[in-house]
mmCIF file of C-alpha atoms in Angstrom:
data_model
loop_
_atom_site.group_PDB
_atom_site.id
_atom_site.type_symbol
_atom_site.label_atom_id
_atom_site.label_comp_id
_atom_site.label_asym_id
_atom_site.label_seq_id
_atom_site.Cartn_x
_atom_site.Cartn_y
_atom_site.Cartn_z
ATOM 1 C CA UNK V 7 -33.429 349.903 129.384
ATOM 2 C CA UNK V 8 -32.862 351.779 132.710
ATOM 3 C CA UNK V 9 -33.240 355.472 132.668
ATOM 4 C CA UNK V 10 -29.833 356.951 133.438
ATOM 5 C CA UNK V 11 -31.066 360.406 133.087
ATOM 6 C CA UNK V 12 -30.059 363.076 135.295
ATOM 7 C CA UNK V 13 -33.787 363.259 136.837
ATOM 8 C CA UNK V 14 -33.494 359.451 137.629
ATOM 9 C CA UNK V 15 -30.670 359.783 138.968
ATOM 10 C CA UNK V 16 -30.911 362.803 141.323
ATOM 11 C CA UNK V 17 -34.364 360.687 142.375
ATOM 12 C CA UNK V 18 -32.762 357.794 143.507
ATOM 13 C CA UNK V 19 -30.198 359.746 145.361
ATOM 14 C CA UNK V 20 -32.383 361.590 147.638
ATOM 15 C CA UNK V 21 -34.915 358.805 148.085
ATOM 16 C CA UNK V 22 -31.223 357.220 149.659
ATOM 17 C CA UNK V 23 -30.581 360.183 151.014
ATOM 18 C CA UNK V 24 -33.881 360.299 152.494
ATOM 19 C CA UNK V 25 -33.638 356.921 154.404
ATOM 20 C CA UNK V 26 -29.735 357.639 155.230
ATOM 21 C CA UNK V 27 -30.680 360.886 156.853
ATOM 22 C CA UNK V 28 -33.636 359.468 159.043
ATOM 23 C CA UNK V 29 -31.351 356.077 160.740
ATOM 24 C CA UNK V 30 -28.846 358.790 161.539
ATOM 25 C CA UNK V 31 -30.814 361.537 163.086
ATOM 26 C CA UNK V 32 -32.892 358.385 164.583
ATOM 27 C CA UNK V 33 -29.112 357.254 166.165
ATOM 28 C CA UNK V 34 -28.668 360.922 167.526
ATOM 29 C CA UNK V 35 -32.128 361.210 169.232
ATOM 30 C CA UNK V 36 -32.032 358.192 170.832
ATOM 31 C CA UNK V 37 -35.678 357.687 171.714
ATOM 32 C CA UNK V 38 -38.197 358.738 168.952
ATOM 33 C CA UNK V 39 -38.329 357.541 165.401
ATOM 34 C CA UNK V 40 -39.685 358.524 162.004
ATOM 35 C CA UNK V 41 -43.226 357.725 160.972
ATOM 36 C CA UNK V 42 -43.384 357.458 156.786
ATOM 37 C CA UNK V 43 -46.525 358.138 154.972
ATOM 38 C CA UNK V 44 -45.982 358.019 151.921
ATOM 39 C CA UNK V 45 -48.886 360.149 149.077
ATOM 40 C CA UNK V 46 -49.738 360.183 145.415
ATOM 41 C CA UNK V 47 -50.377 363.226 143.797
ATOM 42 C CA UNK V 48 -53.442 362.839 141.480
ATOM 43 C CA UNK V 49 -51.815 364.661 138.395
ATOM 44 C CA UNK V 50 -48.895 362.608 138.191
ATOM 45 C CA UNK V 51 -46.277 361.395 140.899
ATOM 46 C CA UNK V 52 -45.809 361.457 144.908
ATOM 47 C CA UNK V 53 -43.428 361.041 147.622
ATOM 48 C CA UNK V 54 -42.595 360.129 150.957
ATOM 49 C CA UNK V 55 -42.980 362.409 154.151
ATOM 50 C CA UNK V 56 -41.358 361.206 157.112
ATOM 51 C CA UNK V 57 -41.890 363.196 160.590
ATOM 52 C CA UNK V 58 -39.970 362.620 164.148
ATOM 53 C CA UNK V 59 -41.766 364.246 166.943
ATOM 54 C CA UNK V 60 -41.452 363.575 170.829
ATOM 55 C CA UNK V 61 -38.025 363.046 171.387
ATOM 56 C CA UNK V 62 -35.163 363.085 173.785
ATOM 57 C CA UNK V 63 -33.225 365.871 171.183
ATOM 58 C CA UNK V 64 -35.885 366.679 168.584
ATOM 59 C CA UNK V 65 -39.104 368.029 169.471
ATOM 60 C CA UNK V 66 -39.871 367.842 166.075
ATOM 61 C CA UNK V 67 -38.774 367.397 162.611
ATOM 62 C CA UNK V 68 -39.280 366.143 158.772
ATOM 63 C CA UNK V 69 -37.279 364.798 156.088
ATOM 64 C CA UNK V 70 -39.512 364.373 152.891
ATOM 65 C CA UNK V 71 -38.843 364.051 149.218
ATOM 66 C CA UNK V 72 -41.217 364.224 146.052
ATOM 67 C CA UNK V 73 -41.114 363.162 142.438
ATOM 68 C CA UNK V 74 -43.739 364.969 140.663
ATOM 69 C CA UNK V 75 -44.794 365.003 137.246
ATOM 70 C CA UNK V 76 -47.298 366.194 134.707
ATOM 71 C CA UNK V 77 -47.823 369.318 131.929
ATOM 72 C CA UNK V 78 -46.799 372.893 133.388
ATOM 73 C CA UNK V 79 -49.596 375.515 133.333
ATOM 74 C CA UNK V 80 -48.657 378.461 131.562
ATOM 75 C CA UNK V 81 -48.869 380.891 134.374
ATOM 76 C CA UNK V 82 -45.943 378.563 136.565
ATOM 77 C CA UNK V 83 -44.156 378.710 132.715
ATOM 78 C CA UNK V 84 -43.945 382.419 133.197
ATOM 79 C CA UNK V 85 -43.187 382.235 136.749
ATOM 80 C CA UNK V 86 -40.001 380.181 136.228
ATOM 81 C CA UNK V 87 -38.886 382.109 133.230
ATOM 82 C CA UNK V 88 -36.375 385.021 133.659
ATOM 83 C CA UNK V 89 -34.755 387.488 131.301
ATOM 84 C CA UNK V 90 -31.718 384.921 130.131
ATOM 85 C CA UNK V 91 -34.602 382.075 129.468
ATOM 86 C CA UNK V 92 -38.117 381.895 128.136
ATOM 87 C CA UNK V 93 -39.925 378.831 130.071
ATOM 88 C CA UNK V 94 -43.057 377.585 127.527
ATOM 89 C CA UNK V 95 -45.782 375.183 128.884
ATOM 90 C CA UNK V 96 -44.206 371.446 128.942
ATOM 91 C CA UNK V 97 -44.617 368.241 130.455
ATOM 92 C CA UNK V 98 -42.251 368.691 133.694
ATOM 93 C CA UNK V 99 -40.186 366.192 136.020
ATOM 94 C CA UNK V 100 -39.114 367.505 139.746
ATOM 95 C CA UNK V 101 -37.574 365.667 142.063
ATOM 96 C CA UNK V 102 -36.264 366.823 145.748
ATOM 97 C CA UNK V 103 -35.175 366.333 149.642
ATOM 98 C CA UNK V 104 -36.393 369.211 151.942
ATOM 99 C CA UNK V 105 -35.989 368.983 155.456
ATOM 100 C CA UNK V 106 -36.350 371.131 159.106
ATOM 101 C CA UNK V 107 -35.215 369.906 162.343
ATOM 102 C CA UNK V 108 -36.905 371.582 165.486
ATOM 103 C CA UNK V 109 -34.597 370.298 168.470
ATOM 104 C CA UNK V 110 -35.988 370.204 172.144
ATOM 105 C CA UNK V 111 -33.440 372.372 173.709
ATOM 106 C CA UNK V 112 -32.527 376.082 173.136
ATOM 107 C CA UNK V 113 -29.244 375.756 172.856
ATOM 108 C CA UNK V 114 -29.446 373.615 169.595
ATOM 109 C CA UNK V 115 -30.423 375.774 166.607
ATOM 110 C CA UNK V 116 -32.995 375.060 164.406
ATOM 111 C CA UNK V 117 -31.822 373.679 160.532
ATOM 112 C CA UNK V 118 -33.277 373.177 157.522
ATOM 113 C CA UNK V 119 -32.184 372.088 154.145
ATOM 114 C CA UNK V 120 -32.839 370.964 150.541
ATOM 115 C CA UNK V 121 -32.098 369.700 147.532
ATOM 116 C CA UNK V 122 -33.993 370.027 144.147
ATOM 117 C CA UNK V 123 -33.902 369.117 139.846
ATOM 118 C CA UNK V 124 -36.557 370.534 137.951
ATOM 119 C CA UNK V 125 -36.903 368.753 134.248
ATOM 120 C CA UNK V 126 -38.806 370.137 131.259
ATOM 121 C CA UNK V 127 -39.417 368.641 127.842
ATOM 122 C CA UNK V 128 -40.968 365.265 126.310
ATOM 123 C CA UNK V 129 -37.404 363.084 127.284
ATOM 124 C CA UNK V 130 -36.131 363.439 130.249
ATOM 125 C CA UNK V 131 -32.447 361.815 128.723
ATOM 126 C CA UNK V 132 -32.285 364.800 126.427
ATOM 127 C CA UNK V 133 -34.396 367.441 128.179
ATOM 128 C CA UNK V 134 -35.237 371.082 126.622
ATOM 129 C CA UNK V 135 -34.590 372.468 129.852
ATOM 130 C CA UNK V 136 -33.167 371.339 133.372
ATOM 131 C CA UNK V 137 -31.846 372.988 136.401
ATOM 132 C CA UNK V 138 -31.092 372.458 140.309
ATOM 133 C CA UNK V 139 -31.823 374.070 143.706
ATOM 134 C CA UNK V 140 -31.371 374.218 147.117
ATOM 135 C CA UNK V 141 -29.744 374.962 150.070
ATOM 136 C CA UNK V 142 -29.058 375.144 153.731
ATOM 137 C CA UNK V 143 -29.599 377.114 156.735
ATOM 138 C CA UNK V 144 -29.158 377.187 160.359
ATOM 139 C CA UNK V 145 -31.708 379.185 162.897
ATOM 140 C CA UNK V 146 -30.013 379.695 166.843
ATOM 141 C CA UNK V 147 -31.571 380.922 169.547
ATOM 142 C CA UNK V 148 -28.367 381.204 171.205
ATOM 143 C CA UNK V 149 -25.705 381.929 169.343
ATOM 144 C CA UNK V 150 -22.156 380.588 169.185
ATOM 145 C CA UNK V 151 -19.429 381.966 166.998
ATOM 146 C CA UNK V 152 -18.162 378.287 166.591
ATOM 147 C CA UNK V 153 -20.873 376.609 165.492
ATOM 148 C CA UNK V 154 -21.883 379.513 162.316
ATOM 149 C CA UNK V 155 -18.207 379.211 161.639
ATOM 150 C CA UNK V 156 -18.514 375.545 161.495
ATOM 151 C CA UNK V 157 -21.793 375.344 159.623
ATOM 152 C CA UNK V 158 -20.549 378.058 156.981
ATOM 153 C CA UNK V 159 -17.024 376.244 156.663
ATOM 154 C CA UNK V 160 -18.627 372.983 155.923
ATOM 155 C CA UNK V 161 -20.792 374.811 153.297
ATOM 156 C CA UNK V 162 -17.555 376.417 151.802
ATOM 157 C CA UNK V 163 -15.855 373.639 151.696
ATOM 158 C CA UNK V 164 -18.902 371.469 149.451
ATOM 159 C CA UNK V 165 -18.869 374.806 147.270
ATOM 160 C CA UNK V 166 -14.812 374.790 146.762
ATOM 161 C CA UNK V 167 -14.958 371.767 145.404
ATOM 162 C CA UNK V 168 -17.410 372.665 142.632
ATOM 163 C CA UNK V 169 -15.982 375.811 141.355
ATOM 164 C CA UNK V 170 -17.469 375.157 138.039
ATOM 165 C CA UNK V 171 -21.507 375.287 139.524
ATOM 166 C CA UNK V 172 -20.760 376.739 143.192
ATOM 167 C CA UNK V 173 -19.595 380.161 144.017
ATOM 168 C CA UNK V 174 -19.949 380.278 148.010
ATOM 169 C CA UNK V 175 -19.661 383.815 148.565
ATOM 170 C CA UNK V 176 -22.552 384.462 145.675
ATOM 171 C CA UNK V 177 -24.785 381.407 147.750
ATOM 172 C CA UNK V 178 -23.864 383.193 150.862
ATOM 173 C CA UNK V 179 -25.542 386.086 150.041
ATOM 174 C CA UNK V 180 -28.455 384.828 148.322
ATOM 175 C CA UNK V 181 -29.125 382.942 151.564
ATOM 176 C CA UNK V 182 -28.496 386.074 153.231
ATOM 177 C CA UNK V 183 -31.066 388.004 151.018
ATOM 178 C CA UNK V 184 -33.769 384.859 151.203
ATOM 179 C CA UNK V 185 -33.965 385.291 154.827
ATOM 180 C CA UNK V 186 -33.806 388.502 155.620
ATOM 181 C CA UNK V 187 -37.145 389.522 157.566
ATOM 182 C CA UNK V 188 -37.869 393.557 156.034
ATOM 183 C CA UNK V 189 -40.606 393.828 158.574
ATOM 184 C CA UNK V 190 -38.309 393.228 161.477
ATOM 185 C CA UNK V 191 -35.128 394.615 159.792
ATOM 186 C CA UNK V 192 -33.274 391.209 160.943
ATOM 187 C CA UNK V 193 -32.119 388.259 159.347
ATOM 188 C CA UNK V 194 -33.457 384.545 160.651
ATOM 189 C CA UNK V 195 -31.077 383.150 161.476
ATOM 190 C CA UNK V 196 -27.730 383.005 160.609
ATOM 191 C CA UNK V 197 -27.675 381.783 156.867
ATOM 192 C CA UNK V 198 -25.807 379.025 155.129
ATOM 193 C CA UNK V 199 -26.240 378.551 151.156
ATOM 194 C CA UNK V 200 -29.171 379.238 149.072
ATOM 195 C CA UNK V 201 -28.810 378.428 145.036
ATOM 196 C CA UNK V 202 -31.675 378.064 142.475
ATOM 197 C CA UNK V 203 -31.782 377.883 138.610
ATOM 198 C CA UNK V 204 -28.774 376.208 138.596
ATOM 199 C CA UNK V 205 -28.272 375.584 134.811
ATOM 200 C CA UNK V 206 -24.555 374.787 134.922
ATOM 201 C CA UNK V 207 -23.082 371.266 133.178
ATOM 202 C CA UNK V 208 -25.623 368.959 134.663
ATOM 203 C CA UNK V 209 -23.110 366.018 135.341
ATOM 204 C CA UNK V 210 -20.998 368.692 137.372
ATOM 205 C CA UNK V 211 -24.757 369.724 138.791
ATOM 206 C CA UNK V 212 -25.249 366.667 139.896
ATOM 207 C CA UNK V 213 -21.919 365.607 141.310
ATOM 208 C CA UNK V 214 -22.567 369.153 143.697
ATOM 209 C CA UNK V 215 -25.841 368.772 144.259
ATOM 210 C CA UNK V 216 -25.094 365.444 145.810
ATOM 211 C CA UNK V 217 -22.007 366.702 147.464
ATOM 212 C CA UNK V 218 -24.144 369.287 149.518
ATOM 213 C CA UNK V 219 -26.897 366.617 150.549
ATOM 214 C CA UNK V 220 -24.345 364.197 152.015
ATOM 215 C CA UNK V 221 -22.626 366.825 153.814
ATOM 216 C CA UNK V 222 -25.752 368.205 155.550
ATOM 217 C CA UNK V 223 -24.843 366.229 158.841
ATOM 218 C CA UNK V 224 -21.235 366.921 158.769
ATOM 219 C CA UNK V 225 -22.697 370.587 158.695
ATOM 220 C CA UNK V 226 -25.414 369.879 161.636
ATOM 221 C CA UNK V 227 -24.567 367.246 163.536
ATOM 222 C CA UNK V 228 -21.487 369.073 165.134
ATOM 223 C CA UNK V 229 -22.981 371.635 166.955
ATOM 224 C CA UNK V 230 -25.698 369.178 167.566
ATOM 225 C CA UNK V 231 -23.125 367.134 169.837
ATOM 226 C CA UNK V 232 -21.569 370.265 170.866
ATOM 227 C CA UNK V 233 -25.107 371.845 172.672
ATOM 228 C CA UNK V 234 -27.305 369.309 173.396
ATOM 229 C CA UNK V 235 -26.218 368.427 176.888
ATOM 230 C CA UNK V 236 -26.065 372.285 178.005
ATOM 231 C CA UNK V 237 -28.220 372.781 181.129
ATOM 232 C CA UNK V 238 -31.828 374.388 180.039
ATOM 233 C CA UNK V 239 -34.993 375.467 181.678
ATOM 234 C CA UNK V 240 -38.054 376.988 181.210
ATOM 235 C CA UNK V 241 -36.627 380.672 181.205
ATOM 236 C CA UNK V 242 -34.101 379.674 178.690
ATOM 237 C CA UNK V 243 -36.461 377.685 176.132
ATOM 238 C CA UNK V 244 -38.581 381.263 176.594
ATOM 239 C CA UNK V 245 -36.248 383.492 175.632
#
């Protein structure tokens, strides 16, 4: 019998997602490709790391997912848990896309993104505990009121349609707070989303989870077209 669990499910989508993402920011570049290697992890599980380097538009990048598995130590247990919910020592399922994209020219701002379920208990159909992350963010080096408005309407938009597991304005500023640098009194970058412990109906979880990951591009890609062909030299990639 297949597993139609949530797990399996949010696995298969961003091992898709995975290979979708890669032809298209392949089709963008126009020059370099993405070398696989794929790993094992000795206590249970593995994944696939893909990396694009040398390129016309990216200098360099990575789109990887895992699917992990094994018995969670008791100090991670305490780690996860919070004052709403106790995490004990279980056997443990994650599953997730992260991904940064380093482009050769200034003008196009640095992204990154992911997507992330995190399973506890014995049956992953009827799990004791299960909840999602993730999130996006965009890093310019030359800024463009435009392009954040773009990237953070896209990022609305994916959250409107969730109301039930996204609140935008709440993701907003958890991004916000992520990546703001204390030492340097600055924020990198200039956010996006950030979400984690998601615990909301997990069909609904899903449904936004996936939402989000197929609209990373629609986010990106944009200002992508928008900058890349902007003159550049030396004094502008030193800036």
């Amino acid at each position: 019998m297949p597993d139609d669990s949530i797990a399996a499910r949010m696995n298969a989508f961003v091992e898709d997602l995975q290979q979708r993402l890669c032809r298209r920011l392949e089709d963008e570049d126009g020059a370099a490709t993405f070398r696989r290697d794929e790993w094992t992890r000795e206590e249970g599980g593995g994944g696939t790391t893909a990396v694009i380097e040398g390129g016309d538009l990216f200098e360099k990048g990575g789109v990887n997912t895992s699917a992990v598995h094994g018995e969670l130590p008791e100090r991670m247990a305490e780690a996860l848990g919070d004052e709403e919910h106790d995490v004990e020592p279980a056997p443990f399922f994650a599953t997730g896309l992260s991904l940064i994209l380093h482009p050769r020219s200034p003008y196009v701002p640095t992204a990154h993104a992911n997507f992330r379920h995190f399973t506890l208990g014995d049956d992953r159909t009827d799990p004791d505990d299960q909840w999602f992350g993730g999130g996006a963010d965009l890093t310019p080096y030359y800024p463009f009121l435009e392009d954040v408005q773009h990237f953070h309407r896209t990022w609305k938009a994916a959250c409107d349609r969730h109301p039930a597991v996204a609140d935008y304005e709440a993701f907003k500023e958890k991004c916000d707070d992520y990546f703001y640098l204390p030492h340097r009194e600055e924020a990198r970058g200039v956010g996006g989303i950030f979400y984690d412990y998601v615990r909301a109906e997990p069909e609904a979880a899903l449904a936004f989870s996936k939402d989000a990951g197929e609209h990373f591009t629609e986010a990106y890609l944009p200002i992508v077209k928008r900058r890349r062909r902007t003159d550049w030299g030396q004094r502008e990639r030193a800036f």
